[in-house]
mmCIF file of C-alpha atoms (C1' of nucleotides) in Angstrom:
data_model
loop_
_atom_site.group_PDB
_atom_site.id
_atom_site.type_symbol
_atom_site.label_atom_id
_atom_site.label_comp_id
_atom_site.label_asym_id
_atom_site.label_seq_id
_atom_site.Cartn_x
_atom_site.Cartn_y
_atom_site.Cartn_z
ATOM 1 C CA MET A 1 -43.555 -41.732 75.611
ATOM 2 C CA ARG A 2 -47.416 -42.359 76.102
ATOM 3 C CA VAL A 3 -49.346 -39.559 76.854
ATOM 4 C CA ASP A 4 -53.164 -39.823 77.701
ATOM 5 C CA ASP A 5 -55.346 -37.224 75.949
ATOM 6 C CA PRO A 6 -55.797 -34.237 78.302
ATOM 7 C CA GLY A 7 -59.546 -34.441 77.863
ATOM 8 C CA PRO A 8 -62.110 -31.745 76.695
ATOM 9 C CA TRP A 9 -60.206 -28.901 76.369
ATOM 10 C CA PRO A 10 -61.494 -25.399 77.368
ATOM 11 C CA ARG A 11 -62.859 -23.016 74.892
ATOM 12 C CA ASP A 12 -62.956 -20.113 76.864
ATOM 13 C CA GLU A 13 -61.847 -18.549 80.227
ATOM 14 C CA ALA A 14 -64.515 -19.576 82.145
ATOM 15 C CA GLU A 15 -63.920 -23.272 81.323
ATOM 16 C CA ALA A 16 -60.230 -23.073 81.922
ATOM 17 C CA LEU A 17 -60.767 -21.694 85.358
ATOM 18 C CA ALA A 18 -63.053 -24.502 86.266
ATOM 19 C CA LEU A 19 -60.794 -27.090 84.965
ATOM 20 C CA GLN A 20 -57.907 -25.630 87.310
ATOM 21 C CA ASP A 21 -59.883 -25.916 90.197
ATOM 22 C CA ARG A 22 -60.990 -29.522 89.198
ATOM 23 C CA LEU A 23 -57.094 -30.658 88.724
ATOM 24 C CA ARG A 24 -55.482 -28.704 91.530
ATOM 25 C CA PRO A 25 -56.260 -31.347 94.182
ATOM 26 C CA LEU A 26 -54.638 -34.068 91.951
ATOM 27 C CA ALA A 27 -51.102 -32.173 91.957
ATOM 28 C CA ASP A 28 -48.869 -33.652 94.664
ATOM 29 C CA HIS A 29 -46.376 -31.137 95.998
ATOM 30 C CA ARG A 30 -45.302 -33.145 99.214
ATOM 31 C CA GLY A 31 -42.645 -35.328 97.114
ATOM 32 C CA PRO A 32 -40.057 -36.285 98.159
ATOM 33 C CA GLY A 33 -39.513 -37.004 94.190
ATOM 34 C CA PRO A 34 -36.769 -38.432 92.427
ATOM 35 C CA ALA A 35 -33.356 -38.087 94.615
ATOM 36 C CA ALA A 36 -31.312 -38.845 91.880
ATOM 37 C CA PRO A 37 -32.921 -38.549 88.234
ATOM 38 C CA ARG A 38 -31.037 -39.877 85.593
ATOM 39 C CA LEU A 39 -32.860 -38.169 82.842
ATOM 40 C CA VAL A 40 -34.295 -34.716 83.036
ATOM 41 C CA ALA A 41 -36.167 -32.960 80.347
ATOM 42 C CA GLY A 42 -36.593 -29.302 79.683
ATOM 43 C CA LEU A 43 -39.576 -27.880 77.712
ATOM 44 C CA ASP A 44 -39.997 -24.642 76.041
ATOM 45 C CA VAL A 45 -42.290 -23.224 73.301
ATOM 46 C CA ALA A 46 -41.343 -20.282 70.865
ATOM 47 C CA TYR A 47 -44.216 -18.210 69.126
ATOM 48 C CA ALA A 48 -44.194 -16.464 65.527
ATOM 49 C CA GLY A 49 -46.153 -13.215 65.231
ATOM 50 C CA ASP A 50 -47.331 -11.254 68.220
ATOM 51 C CA GLY A 51 -47.598 -14.197 70.829
ATOM 52 C CA ARG A 52 -50.406 -13.312 72.432
ATOM 53 C CA GLY A 53 -53.651 -14.177 70.327
ATOM 54 C CA THR A 54 -54.755 -17.344 68.545
ATOM 55 C CA GLY A 55 -53.948 -18.821 65.099
ATOM 56 C CA ASP A 56 -50.483 -18.357 65.507
ATOM 57 C CA LEU A 57 -47.761 -20.884 64.740
ATOM 58 C CA VAL A 58 -45.851 -22.314 67.705
ATOM 59 C CA ALA A 59 -43.075 -24.856 68.077
ATOM 60 C CA ALA A 60 -42.509 -26.745 71.132
ATOM 61 C CA ALA A 61 -39.300 -28.741 71.819
ATOM 62 C CA VAL A 62 -38.272 -31.280 74.716
ATOM 63 C CA VAL A 63 -34.501 -31.842 75.192
ATOM 64 C CA VAL A 64 -33.744 -34.773 77.614
ATOM 65 C CA ILE A 65 -30.363 -34.535 79.382
ATOM 66 C CA ASP A 66 -28.217 -37.100 81.426
ATOM 67 C CA THR A 67 -27.668 -35.823 84.549
ATOM 68 C CA ALA A 68 -24.412 -37.643 84.947
ATOM 69 C CA SER A 69 -22.830 -35.716 81.905
ATOM 70 C CA LEU A 70 -25.331 -32.947 81.064
ATOM 71 C CA ALA A 71 -25.180 -34.360 77.635
ATOM 72 C CA VAL A 72 -28.443 -34.338 75.412
ATOM 73 C CA VAL A 73 -29.725 -37.937 74.890
ATOM 74 C CA GLU A 74 -32.949 -37.223 73.004
ATOM 75 C CA ARG A 75 -34.812 -34.347 71.419
ATOM 76 C CA ALA A 76 -38.409 -34.096 70.370
ATOM 77 C CA THR A 77 -40.498 -31.245 68.857
ATOM 78 C CA ALA A 78 -43.906 -30.605 67.583
ATOM 79 C CA THR A 79 -45.684 -27.482 66.198
ATOM 80 C CA ALA A 80 -49.035 -26.035 66.258
ATOM 81 C CA THR A 81 -51.292 -23.257 65.921
ATOM 82 C CA THR A 82 -52.298 -21.700 69.134
ATOM 83 C CA ALA A 83 -56.057 -22.233 70.169
ATOM 84 C CA PHE A 84 -56.093 -20.354 73.218
ATOM 85 C CA PRO A 85 -54.825 -16.532 74.023
ATOM 86 C CA TYR A 86 -52.101 -15.694 76.117
ATOM 87 C CA ILE A 87 -53.829 -14.931 79.700
ATOM 88 C CA PRO A 88 -51.753 -14.656 82.654
ATOM 89 C CA GLY A 89 -52.968 -17.575 85.083
ATOM 90 C CA LEU A 90 -54.013 -19.442 82.119
ATOM 91 C CA PHE A 91 -50.769 -20.131 80.563
ATOM 92 C CA ALA A 92 -51.094 -23.990 80.242
ATOM 93 C CA PHE A 93 -54.265 -23.781 77.986
ATOM 94 C CA ARG A 94 -51.913 -22.257 75.471
ATOM 95 C CA GLU A 95 -48.649 -24.325 76.213
ATOM 96 C CA LEU A 96 -49.863 -27.747 77.147
ATOM 97 C CA PRO A 97 -51.363 -29.124 73.746
ATOM 98 C CA VAL A 98 -48.163 -28.399 71.923
ATOM 99 C CA LEU A 99 -46.059 -29.617 74.617
ATOM 100 C CA LEU A 100 -47.815 -32.888 74.942
ATOM 101 C CA ASP A 101 -47.483 -33.689 71.009
ATOM 102 C CA ALA A 102 -43.512 -33.132 71.762
ATOM 103 C CA LEU A 103 -43.751 -35.467 74.390
ATOM 104 C CA ARG A 104 -45.346 -38.195 72.650
ATOM 105 C CA ALA A 105 -42.579 -37.862 70.080
ATOM 106 C CA LEU A 106 -40.023 -38.548 72.974
ATOM 107 C CA THR A 107 -38.739 -42.531 73.228
ATOM 108 C CA ARG A 108 -37.634 -42.248 76.714
ATOM 109 C CA VAL A 109 -39.520 -41.425 79.835
ATOM 110 C CA PRO A 110 -37.534 -38.504 81.784
ATOM 111 C CA ASP A 111 -37.339 -38.853 85.501
ATOM 112 C CA LEU A 112 -38.303 -35.130 85.693
ATOM 113 C CA LEU A 113 -39.661 -32.388 83.575
ATOM 114 C CA LEU A 114 -38.518 -28.987 83.841
ATOM 115 C CA CYS A 115 -40.891 -26.231 82.687
ATOM 116 C CA ASP A 116 -40.511 -22.567 81.381
ATOM 117 C CA GLY A 117 -43.036 -21.033 83.974
ATOM 118 C CA HIS A 118 -44.512 -21.513 87.309
ATOM 119 C CA GLY A 119 -46.211 -24.415 88.878
ATOM 120 C CA LEU A 120 -47.530 -23.687 92.617
ATOM 121 C CA SER A 121 -46.331 -20.288 92.541
ATOM 122 C CA HIS A 122 -49.391 -19.439 90.836
ATOM 123 C CA PRO A 123 -52.624 -17.286 91.935
ATOM 124 C CA ARG A 124 -54.858 -20.335 92.140
ATOM 125 C CA ARG A 125 -51.810 -22.797 92.710
ATOM 126 C CA PHE A 126 -51.793 -24.307 89.383
ATOM 127 C CA GLY A 127 -49.476 -23.466 87.061
ATOM 128 C CA LEU A 128 -48.251 -25.009 83.781
ATOM 129 C CA ALA A 129 -45.884 -27.228 85.762
ATOM 130 C CA CYS A 130 -48.709 -28.616 87.738
ATOM 131 C CA HIS A 131 -50.853 -29.142 85.107
ATOM 132 C CA LEU A 132 -48.045 -30.986 83.015
ATOM 133 C CA GLY A 133 -47.378 -33.037 85.844
ATOM 134 C CA VAL A 134 -51.015 -34.225 86.492
ATOM 135 C CA VAL A 135 -51.433 -35.089 82.929
ATOM 136 C CA THR A 136 -48.184 -37.094 82.347
ATOM 137 C CA GLY A 137 -48.089 -38.281 85.977
ATOM 138 C CA LEU A 138 -44.508 -37.580 85.933
ATOM 139 C CA PRO A 139 -42.378 -35.473 88.355
ATOM 140 C CA THR A 140 -42.417 -31.838 87.411
ATOM 141 C CA ALA A 141 -41.225 -28.235 88.829
ATOM 142 C CA GLY A 142 -41.345 -25.023 87.175
ATOM 143 C CA VAL A 143 -38.183 -22.592 86.284
ATOM 144 C CA ALA A 144 -39.454 -19.222 85.570
ATOM 145 C CA LYS A 145 -37.599 -16.048 84.812
ATOM 146 C CA THR A 146 -39.674 -13.674 86.556
ATOM 147 C CA PRO A 147 -41.732 -14.020 89.641
ATOM 148 C CA PHE A 148 -45.653 -14.205 89.215
ATOM 149 C CA THR A 149 -47.324 -15.098 92.553
ATOM 150 C CA GLY A 150 -45.659 -15.089 95.543
ATOM 151 C CA ARG A 151 -42.596 -12.296 97.088
ATOM 152 C CA HIS A 152 -39.364 -13.056 99.038
ATOM 153 C CA ASP A 153 -37.640 -11.302 101.560
ATOM 154 C CA PRO A 154 -34.656 -9.406 99.256
ATOM 155 C CA SER A 155 -32.308 -9.538 102.208
ATOM 156 C CA ALA A 156 -32.702 -13.267 102.655
ATOM 157 C CA LEU A 157 -31.532 -13.653 99.204
ATOM 158 C CA GLY A 158 -27.483 -14.003 99.271
ATOM 159 C CA VAL A 159 -25.659 -12.982 96.314
ATOM 160 C CA GLU A 160 -23.822 -16.264 95.883
ATOM 161 C CA ARG A 161 -24.593 -19.196 93.767
ATOM 162 C CA GLY A 162 -26.824 -21.615 95.906
ATOM 163 C CA SER A 163 -28.589 -19.220 98.097
ATOM 164 C CA GLY A 164 -32.282 -19.077 97.954
ATOM 165 C CA ALA A 165 -35.236 -17.375 99.597
ATOM 166 C CA ASP A 166 -38.675 -18.733 100.083
ATOM 167 C CA LEU A 167 -41.560 -17.103 97.865
ATOM 168 C CA LEU A 168 -44.483 -16.488 100.332
ATOM 169 C CA ASP A 169 -48.010 -15.570 99.384
ATOM 170 C CA ASP A 170 -51.010 -15.001 101.984
ATOM 171 C CA GLY A 171 -48.199 -16.633 104.377
ATOM 172 C CA GLU A 172 -48.038 -19.503 102.084
ATOM 173 C CA ARG A 173 -44.704 -21.001 100.671
ATOM 174 C CA VAL A 174 -45.273 -21.221 97.017
ATOM 175 C CA GLY A 175 -41.737 -21.340 95.603
ATOM 176 C CA ARG A 176 -38.418 -20.042 96.019
ATOM 177 C CA ALA A 177 -35.884 -17.357 94.609
ATOM 178 C CA LEU A 178 -32.787 -19.228 93.780
ATOM 179 C CA ARG A 179 -29.460 -18.049 92.569
ATOM 180 C CA THR A 180 -27.853 -20.171 90.273
ATOM 181 C CA GLN A 181 -25.006 -17.953 89.308
ATOM 182 C CA SER A 182 -23.339 -15.524 91.813
ATOM 183 C CA GLY A 183 -24.405 -11.946 91.390
ATOM 184 C CA VAL A 184 -26.715 -12.961 88.447
ATOM 185 C CA LYS A 185 -30.593 -12.516 88.934
ATOM 186 C CA PRO A 186 -32.359 -15.548 90.832
ATOM 187 C CA VAL A 187 -34.785 -17.965 88.843
ATOM 188 C CA TYR A 188 -38.159 -18.852 90.626
ATOM 189 C CA VAL A 189 -38.484 -22.380 91.322
ATOM 190 C CA SER A 190 -41.591 -24.144 92.139
ATOM 191 C CA THR A 191 -43.148 -27.557 92.547
ATOM 192 C CA GLY A 192 -45.197 -28.770 89.590
ATOM 193 C CA HIS A 193 -46.150 -32.614 90.673
ATOM 194 C CA ARG A 194 -44.605 -35.430 92.765
ATOM 195 C CA ILE A 195 -41.720 -33.435 93.987
ATOM 196 C CA ASP A 196 -40.972 -31.083 96.865
ATOM 197 C CA LEU A 197 -39.333 -27.660 96.707
ATOM 198 C CA ASP A 198 -35.561 -28.340 98.230
ATOM 199 C CA THR A 199 -35.486 -31.479 95.832
ATOM 200 C CA ALA A 200 -36.469 -29.440 92.851
ATOM 201 C CA CYS A 201 -34.161 -26.604 93.655
ATOM 202 C CA ALA A 202 -31.252 -29.141 93.866
ATOM 203 C CA HIS A 203 -31.762 -30.599 90.669
ATOM 204 C CA VAL A 204 -32.099 -26.808 89.288
ATOM 205 C CA LEU A 205 -28.918 -25.715 90.735
ATOM 206 C CA ALA A 206 -27.172 -28.878 89.752
ATOM 207 C CA LEU A 207 -28.585 -28.289 85.836
ATOM 208 C CA ALA A 208 -26.958 -24.694 85.830
ATOM 209 C CA PRO A 209 -23.522 -24.880 86.539
ATOM 210 C CA HIS A 210 -22.426 -22.185 84.128
ATOM 211 C CA TYR A 211 -25.452 -19.908 83.152
ATOM 212 C CA ARG A 212 -28.359 -18.694 84.804
ATOM 213 C CA LEU A 213 -31.070 -20.905 83.275
ATOM 214 C CA PRO A 214 -30.507 -24.816 83.799
ATOM 215 C CA GLU A 215 -28.895 -26.670 80.639
ATOM 216 C CA THR A 216 -32.467 -28.431 80.097
ATOM 217 C CA THR A 217 -34.205 -25.042 79.435
ATOM 218 C CA ARG A 218 -31.478 -23.642 77.413
ATOM 219 C CA HIS A 219 -31.495 -26.507 75.257
ATOM 220 C CA ALA A 220 -35.184 -26.522 74.741
ATOM 221 C CA ASP A 221 -35.338 -22.864 74.179
ATOM 222 C CA ARG A 222 -32.594 -23.046 71.288
ATOM 223 C CA LEU A 223 -34.541 -26.057 69.806
ATOM 224 C CA SER A 224 -37.968 -24.517 69.760
ATOM 225 C CA ARG A 225 -36.662 -21.279 68.222
ATOM 226 C CA ASP A 226 -34.768 -23.347 65.537
ATOM 227 C CA THR A 227 -37.777 -25.515 64.972
ATOM 228 C CA LEU A 228 -40.098 -22.577 64.484
ATOM 229 C CA ALA A 229 -37.824 -20.921 62.284
ATOM 230 C CA ALA A 230 -37.525 -24.174 60.100
ATOM 231 C CA ALA A 231 -41.544 -24.122 59.656
ATOM 232 C CA LEU A 232 -41.603 -20.456 59.081
ATOM 233 C CA GLY A 233 -39.156 -21.213 56.274
ATOM 234 C CA ALA A 234 -40.949 -24.233 55.080
ATOM 235 C CA SER A 235 -44.084 -22.279 54.997
ATOM 236 C CA ALA A 236 -42.496 -19.698 52.791
ATOM 237 C CA TRP A 237 -41.022 -22.152 50.422
ATOM 238 C CA ASP A 238 -44.565 -23.719 50.131
ATOM 239 C CA GLU A 239 -45.664 -20.394 49.234
ATOM 240 C CA ARG A 240 -42.642 -19.916 46.587
ATOM 241 C CA LEU A 241 -44.258 -22.989 44.905
ATOM 242 C CA ARG A 242 -47.280 -21.684 44.205
ATOM 243 C "C1'" DG B 1 -61.737 1.766 90.359
ATOM 244 C "C1'" DC B 2 -56.541 1.250 89.367
ATOM 245 C "C1'" DG B 3 -53.006 -1.536 88.506
ATOM 246 C "C1'" DA B 4 -50.296 -5.720 87.748
ATOM 247 C "C1'" DC B 5 -50.117 -9.605 84.906
ATOM 248 C "C1'" DA B 6 -45.698 -16.574 83.809
ATOM 249 C "C1'" DG B 7 -44.428 -17.339 78.211
ATOM 250 C "C1'" DA C 1 -43.141 -14.509 74.056
ATOM 251 C "C1'" DT C 2 -41.349 -11.337 70.096
ATOM 252 C "C1'" DC C 3 -39.552 -6.962 68.048
ATOM 253 C "C1'" DT C 4 -34.004 -4.825 68.323
ATOM 254 C "C1'" DT C 5 -28.432 -1.218 68.392
ATOM 255 C "C1'" DG C 6 -25.757 0.175 70.978
ATOM 256 C "C1'" DT C 7 -23.605 -0.055 75.166
ATOM 257 C "C1'" DC C 8 -21.736 -0.803 80.173
ATOM 258 C "C1'" DG C 9 -18.780 -3.704 82.834
ATOM 259 C "C1'" DC C 10 -15.614 -7.445 83.978
#
DNA sequence: GCGACAG
DNA sequence: ATCTTGTCGC
């Protein structure tokens, strides 16, 4: 699929913060978003090395699933070297470039993109899912394994699959702790762009019939790791030929 | 000032 | 994120 160039990329923290402030107003969290998306894509990135600095090899993966059958219909990958350090709240500047490369290798255009990480539930209300949505123009939502910004009332979250509790931060609803499997830790869903929270949660739940994480992210996670391993193997192979 | 801090 | 053995529980 075609993906516009994200523009001048921040070189330091100050520039990154400024860009988030400039793009934040462009994210649409009202939706309603795709009611019945046919193609949903999961995105993830795997890291080599300690995973926090720059110059480390990374592999991104995008896996498109057909919601009717939950079957994988297309996969795409990309590898790169990290150009931005890991800084909580500035996650997108580390992962977005290689994720966009993977998306460019995609033939089809997904109806919804599900990211590994947060969207609105971010200290400045502009997590990776929001940034990815604004850049691609596609509906996006974030599915994180741990909370970031916002808290929920523990007693408000039922133990059964499907129950959820809104994440509140300074009185603002920024996302939802969603139980995708009974008796299992919840995932943290937040809107990224062109979708509302209820719709995002409904899709995440539908994509997670067996496990805690939606099939999209599970497939993307596995593919990104395999791609990284292959890249590392290839470089080791190159070394051997010298 | 101190601790916490998505992947 | 990644590094990693055994272990508790259904």
